Amino acid sequence: MANERFAIGIDLGGTRIKGVLICENGHVLQKLTHPTLSDENERTPSGDTWKQAIFELVQKLKECHPQGPQEIKAIGLAAPGLPNETNDRILHMPGRLRGLEQFEWGAFLDVKEASLSVLNDAQAALVAESSFGSGQGIENIILLTLGTGVGGAILINGELYQGNIQRAGHFGHISLNTSGPLGITGTPGSLEEAIGNATLTDRSLGEYDSTRELVDAFKAGDSFAAWVWLNSVRNLSIGISSLINALSPELVILGGGIAQADEALFDPLERFLMKYEWQPDRVRTPVKKATFHHFAGAMGAAMYSLKYGMH
């Protein structure tokens, strides 16, 4: 332990803030959570309540190191939105988490000896998966996070690819139907619209409000639920097949809440991919469930900061 480096990772989500103290070998010393919002905070344009919660989580995690806070060598923050080119703040995050855009985390967290980095949450999840999870040892990966919307990230030759203006991996905004409704980025008929939880009420004609409820009805043999769910999974398979054609990864990883449907998702997805995936010489691209769930973003942010963090 004496020669190993330790980092704190924070994942700022819409409902919960997750924090970890982690060793560079993947061993997690401590996990903590805190609600993101309260009624008071929802009326606070600056986001002071959740910013303070993050500050307190970082202090508590520092105290968890057996040799003292001075042994923490890096702090990483995962958050929705687009980070700036130096990965020290979120540059663009319209409409949610007021006060996040352009906020200087290094000054707020009083970072001195430790390095600091800020990363998109889906990209952070891929760092965790490629370091210790389903993608360990694989150099070319795409990850999709399936939840309220659809996020994603790309690993090329073992390195996280963030692209121009750090936008790479926003797979939810590829188009599956040019005549479909416009999504939040102006893309018609997006993958996010086809599978994301945010549009489920409309896709199910008002029948279901959550994917868990839909999947439970599907498992119970409800024919209408089967139509809604399998159509969503078919659209997902077409989106994945398109991304495989464009990026030719060695592995596709699926994370997020919808991936917790397990065989109800992965069994029909496999059948659809057999039809839609291009398989030269019968070579198929494996699709795996993410190893980490709630704490993937925090773990990945910590590991990214150990490797690339800014002082």
Coordinates of C-alpha atoms in Angstrom, one line a residue:
M1 CA 0.0 0.0 0.0
A2 CA 2.9 2.4 0.7
N3 CA 3.9 2.6 -2.9
E4 CA 0.4 2.8 -4.4
R5 CA -1.4 5.9 -5.3
F6 CA -4.9 6.7 -4.1
A7 CA -7.6 9.0 -5.6
I8 CA -11.1 10.3 -4.8
G9 CA -13.8 10.0 -7.4
I10 CA -17.1 11.9 -7.4
D11 CA -20.0 11.2 -9.7
L12 CA -22.6 14.1 -9.8
G13 CA -25.9 12.6 -10.9
G14 CA -29.4 14.1 -11.1
T15 CA -30.6 12.3 -8.0
R16 CA -27.5 11.1 -6.1
I17 CA -23.9 12.1 -5.6
K18 CA -21.6 9.1 -5.4
G19 CA -18.1 9.2 -4.0
V20 CA -15.3 6.6 -3.7
L21 CA -11.8 6.4 -2.3
I22 CA -9.9 4.1 -4.6
C23 CA -6.4 2.6 -5.0
E24 CA -4.9 2.6 -8.5
N25 CA -5.1 -1.2 -8.5
G26 CA -8.9 -0.9 -8.3
H27 CA -9.4 -1.6 -4.6
V28 CA -12.1 0.5 -3.2
L29 CA -11.5 1.7 0.4
Q30 CA -14.7 3.6 0.9
K31 CA -18.0 4.4 -0.9
L32 CA -20.3 7.2 0.1
T33 CA -23.5 8.7 -1.3
H34 CA -25.6 11.9 -0.8
P35 CA -28.8 13.1 -2.4
T36 CA -28.2 15.6 -5.1
L37 CA -31.2 17.8 -4.8
S38 CA -33.6 19.0 -2.1
D39 CA -36.6 21.3 -2.2
E40 CA -34.4 24.1 -1.0
N41 CA -31.7 23.4 -3.6
E42 CA -34.2 23.3 -6.5
R43 CA -34.8 27.0 -5.8
T44 CA -31.1 27.8 -5.7
P45 CA -29.9 28.9 -9.1
S46 CA -26.2 28.6 -8.1
G47 CA -26.5 24.9 -7.0
D48 CA -24.9 25.8 -3.7
T49 CA -26.5 22.8 -1.8
W50 CA -25.1 20.0 -4.0
K51 CA -21.8 21.8 -4.4
Q52 CA -21.5 21.9 -0.6
A53 CA -22.5 18.2 -0.5
I54 CA -19.6 17.4 -2.9
F55 CA -17.2 19.4 -0.8
E56 CA -18.3 17.5 2.4
L57 CA -18.0 14.1 0.6
V58 CA -14.5 14.9 -0.5
Q59 CA -13.5 15.8 3.0
K60 CA -15.0 12.6 4.5
L61 CA -13.3 10.5 1.9
K62 CA -10.0 12.1 2.6
E63 CA -10.4 11.2 6.3
C64 CA -10.9 7.5 5.3
H65 CA -7.3 7.0 4.1
P66 CA -5.4 5.2 6.9
Q67 CA -2.3 7.2 6.4
G68 CA -4.0 10.6 6.2
P69 CA -5.4 13.0 3.6
Q70 CA -1.9 13.9 2.3
E71 CA -1.8 10.4 0.6
I72 CA -4.7 11.4 -1.8
K73 CA -2.9 12.1 -5.1
A74 CA -5.9 12.9 -7.3
I75 CA -9.5 14.0 -7.3
G76 CA -11.8 13.2 -10.3
L77 CA -15.3 14.5 -10.9
A78 CA -17.7 12.9 -13.3
A79 CA -20.7 14.9 -14.4
P80 CA -23.2 15.2 -17.3
G81 CA -22.3 17.7 -20.0
L82 CA -19.2 18.5 -22.0
P83 CA -16.0 19.3 -20.2
N84 CA -13.5 21.9 -21.5
E85 CA -10.4 20.9 -23.4
T86 CA -8.3 20.7 -20.3
N87 CA -10.8 18.7 -18.3
D88 CA -10.9 20.9 -15.3
R89 CA -14.6 22.0 -15.5
I90 CA -17.9 21.4 -17.3
L91 CA -18.2 23.8 -20.2
H92 CA -21.7 23.0 -21.5
M93 CA -24.6 21.6 -19.5
P94 CA -27.8 23.4 -20.5
G95 CA -31.1 22.9 -18.7
R96 CA -29.9 20.8 -15.7
L97 CA -27.8 21.2 -12.6
R98 CA -27.8 24.9 -12.5
G99 CA -24.4 26.3 -11.5
L100 CA -22.4 23.5 -13.0
E101 CA -21.3 25.2 -16.2
Q102 CA -17.9 26.9 -15.9
F103 CA -17.7 26.1 -12.2
E104 CA -14.0 26.0 -11.0
W105 CA -13.8 22.8 -9.0
G106 CA -10.1 23.0 -8.2
A107 CA -10.5 26.3 -6.3
F108 CA -13.7 25.2 -4.6
L109 CA -12.2 21.9 -3.4
D110 CA -9.0 23.6 -2.3
V111 CA -6.9 21.2 -4.4
K112 CA -3.2 21.8 -3.7
E113 CA -0.9 18.7 -3.9
A114 CA -3.5 16.5 -5.6
S115 CA -4.3 16.6 -9.3
L116 CA -7.8 17.3 -10.5
S117 CA -9.9 16.4 -13.5
V118 CA -13.5 16.7 -14.6
L119 CA -14.9 14.2 -17.1
N120 CA -18.2 13.4 -18.7
D121 CA -20.0 10.7 -16.7
A122 CA -20.4 8.2 -19.5
Q123 CA -16.7 8.6 -20.4
A124 CA -15.8 8.1 -16.8
A125 CA -17.8 4.9 -16.7
L126 CA -15.8 3.6 -19.7
V127 CA -12.5 4.3 -17.9
A128 CA -13.7 2.2 -15.0
E129 CA -14.9 -0.6 -17.2
S130 CA -11.7 -0.7 -19.3
S131 CA -9.5 -0.5 -16.1
F132 CA -11.2 -3.1 -13.9
G133 CA -14.5 -4.3 -15.5
S134 CA -15.9 -5.9 -18.5
G135 CA -13.4 -4.2 -20.9
Q136 CA -10.3 -4.9 -18.9
G137 CA -7.4 -5.8 -21.3
I138 CA -9.3 -4.7 -24.4
E139 CA -8.1 -1.7 -26.4
N140 CA -11.0 -0.7 -28.6
I141 CA -14.4 -0.4 -26.9
I142 CA -17.7 1.5 -27.2
L143 CA -19.9 1.9 -24.2
L144 CA -23.5 2.9 -24.1
T145 CA -25.3 4.1 -21.0
L146 CA -29.0 3.3 -21.2
G147 CA -31.2 5.3 -18.7
T148 CA -33.3 8.4 -18.8
G149 CA -31.4 9.1 -22.0
V150 CA -28.6 7.4 -23.9
G151 CA -24.9 8.4 -23.4
G152 CA -21.7 6.7 -24.4
A153 CA -18.0 6.7 -24.7
I154 CA -15.2 5.5 -27.0
L155 CA -11.9 3.8 -26.2
I156 CA -9.4 3.7 -29.1
N157 CA -6.0 1.9 -28.8
G158 CA -6.4 1.9 -25.0
E159 CA -7.0 5.6 -24.8
L160 CA -10.3 7.5 -24.0
Y161 CA -11.3 9.4 -27.2
Q162 CA -13.1 12.6 -26.3
G163 CA -13.0 14.2 -29.8
N164 CA -13.5 17.8 -30.9
I165 CA -15.1 19.9 -28.1
Q166 CA -15.1 16.7 -25.9
R167 CA -18.4 15.5 -27.6
A168 CA -17.4 12.0 -28.7
G169 CA -19.7 9.2 -27.5
H170 CA -23.0 10.9 -27.5
F171 CA -24.6 7.9 -29.1
G172 CA -28.0 8.7 -28.0
H173 CA -28.1 11.5 -30.6
I174 CA -27.5 9.3 -33.7
S175 CA -30.6 9.2 -36.0
L176 CA -32.6 6.0 -36.6
N177 CA -35.5 7.6 -38.3
T178 CA -35.2 10.9 -40.2
S179 CA -38.9 11.4 -40.0
G180 CA -39.0 11.0 -36.2
P181 CA -39.5 13.6 -33.5
L182 CA -36.7 16.0 -32.8
G183 CA -34.5 15.2 -29.8
I184 CA -32.9 17.6 -27.4
T185 CA -30.0 18.2 -29.8
G186 CA -32.3 18.6 -32.8
T187 CA -31.6 15.2 -34.2
P188 CA -34.8 13.5 -35.6
G189 CA -35.7 10.0 -34.6
S190 CA -32.7 9.5 -32.2
L191 CA -31.6 6.4 -30.5
E192 CA -32.3 8.1 -27.2
E193 CA -35.9 8.7 -28.3
A194 CA -36.2 5.0 -29.2
I195 CA -34.9 3.4 -26.0
G196 CA -34.5 6.1 -23.3
N197 CA -36.7 6.1 -20.3
A198 CA -37.6 9.8 -20.8
T199 CA -39.7 8.9 -23.9
L200 CA -41.3 5.7 -22.7
T201 CA -44.6 7.2 -21.7
D202 CA -45.1 8.4 -25.3
R203 CA -43.7 5.2 -26.9
S204 CA -46.1 3.1 -24.8
L205 CA -49.1 5.3 -25.5
G206 CA -49.3 6.4 -21.9
E207 CA -49.2 2.8 -20.5
Y208 CA -45.9 2.8 -18.8
D209 CA -43.8 5.4 -17.0
S210 CA -40.6 3.4 -16.2
T211 CA -38.6 0.7 -18.1
R212 CA -38.7 -1.4 -15.0
E213 CA -42.5 -1.5 -15.0
L214 CA -42.5 -2.2 -18.7
V215 CA -40.0 -5.1 -18.4
D216 CA -41.9 -6.6 -15.5
A217 CA -45.1 -6.6 -17.7
F218 CA -43.1 -8.1 -20.5
K219 CA -41.8 -10.9 -18.3
A220 CA -45.4 -11.6 -17.1
G221 CA -46.4 -12.2 -20.7
D222 CA -48.3 -9.0 -21.5
S223 CA -48.5 -8.8 -25.3
F224 CA -48.7 -5.0 -25.5
A225 CA -45.6 -4.7 -23.2
A226 CA -43.8 -7.2 -25.4
W227 CA -44.6 -5.1 -28.5
V228 CA -43.3 -1.9 -26.8
W229 CA -40.2 -3.5 -25.3
L230 CA -39.1 -5.6 -28.3
N231 CA -39.5 -2.7 -30.6
S232 CA -37.3 -0.6 -28.4
V233 CA -34.7 -3.4 -28.2
R234 CA -34.8 -3.8 -32.0
N235 CA -34.1 -0.1 -32.4
L236 CA -31.2 -0.5 -30.0
S237 CA -29.8 -3.4 -32.0
I238 CA -29.9 -1.3 -35.2
G239 CA -28.2 1.6 -33.4
I240 CA -25.5 -0.7 -32.1
S241 CA -25.0 -2.4 -35.5
S242 CA -24.5 1.1 -37.1
L243 CA -22.0 2.0 -34.5
I244 CA -20.1 -1.2 -35.0
N245 CA -20.0 -0.5 -38.7
A246 CA -18.6 3.0 -38.1
L247 CA -16.1 2.3 -35.3
S248 CA -15.3 -1.4 -35.5
P249 CA -14.8 -2.0 -31.8
E250 CA -13.6 -5.2 -30.2
L251 CA -16.4 -5.0 -27.6
V252 CA -19.6 -3.2 -26.9
I253 CA -20.5 -2.6 -23.2
L254 CA -24.0 -1.7 -22.1
G255 CA -24.5 0.1 -18.7
G256 CA -27.1 2.2 -17.0
G257 CA -30.4 1.4 -15.4
I258 CA -31.9 -0.3 -18.5
A259 CA -29.0 -2.7 -18.7
Q260 CA -30.1 -4.1 -15.3
A261 CA -33.0 -5.8 -17.2
D262 CA -30.4 -8.6 -17.8
E263 CA -31.7 -11.5 -19.9
A264 CA -34.9 -9.6 -20.8
L265 CA -32.6 -7.2 -22.6
F266 CA -29.6 -9.2 -23.7
D267 CA -31.5 -12.3 -25.0
P268 CA -33.7 -10.4 -27.6
L269 CA -30.9 -8.0 -28.3
E270 CA -28.7 -11.0 -29.3
R271 CA -31.4 -12.3 -31.7
F272 CA -31.8 -8.9 -33.4
L273 CA -28.1 -8.4 -33.7
M274 CA -27.9 -11.8 -35.5
K275 CA -30.1 -10.2 -38.1
Y276 CA -28.7 -6.7 -38.3
E277 CA -25.0 -6.8 -37.5
W278 CA -22.6 -7.1 -40.5
Q279 CA -20.5 -10.2 -39.9
P280 CA -17.6 -10.4 -42.4
D281 CA -16.0 -13.9 -42.2
R282 CA -18.6 -14.6 -39.4
V283 CA -16.8 -12.3 -37.0
R284 CA -19.2 -10.9 -34.5
T285 CA -18.7 -8.1 -31.9
P286 CA -19.5 -9.3 -28.4
V287 CA -21.9 -7.2 -26.3
K288 CA -21.5 -7.4 -22.5
K289 CA -23.2 -5.9 -19.5
A290 CA -21.1 -3.3 -17.6
T291 CA -19.5 -4.7 -14.4
F292 CA -20.0 -1.6 -12.4
H293 CA -23.3 0.2 -12.0
H294 CA -23.9 3.0 -9.5
F295 CA -20.2 3.7 -8.8
A296 CA -18.8 3.4 -12.3
G297 CA -18.6 7.1 -12.9
A298 CA -16.9 7.8 -9.6
M299 CA -14.4 5.0 -10.0
G300 CA -13.6 6.1 -13.6
A301 CA -13.2 9.7 -12.7
A302 CA -10.7 8.8 -10.0
M303 CA -8.7 6.6 -12.3
Y304 CA -8.7 9.3 -15.1
S305 CA -7.5 11.9 -12.6
L306 CA -4.6 9.6 -11.5
K307 CA -3.5 9.3 -15.1
Y308 CA -4.2 12.7 -16.6
G309 CA -5.3 15.0 -13.9
M310 CA -4.5 18.7 -14.0
H311 CA -2.7 20.5 -11.1

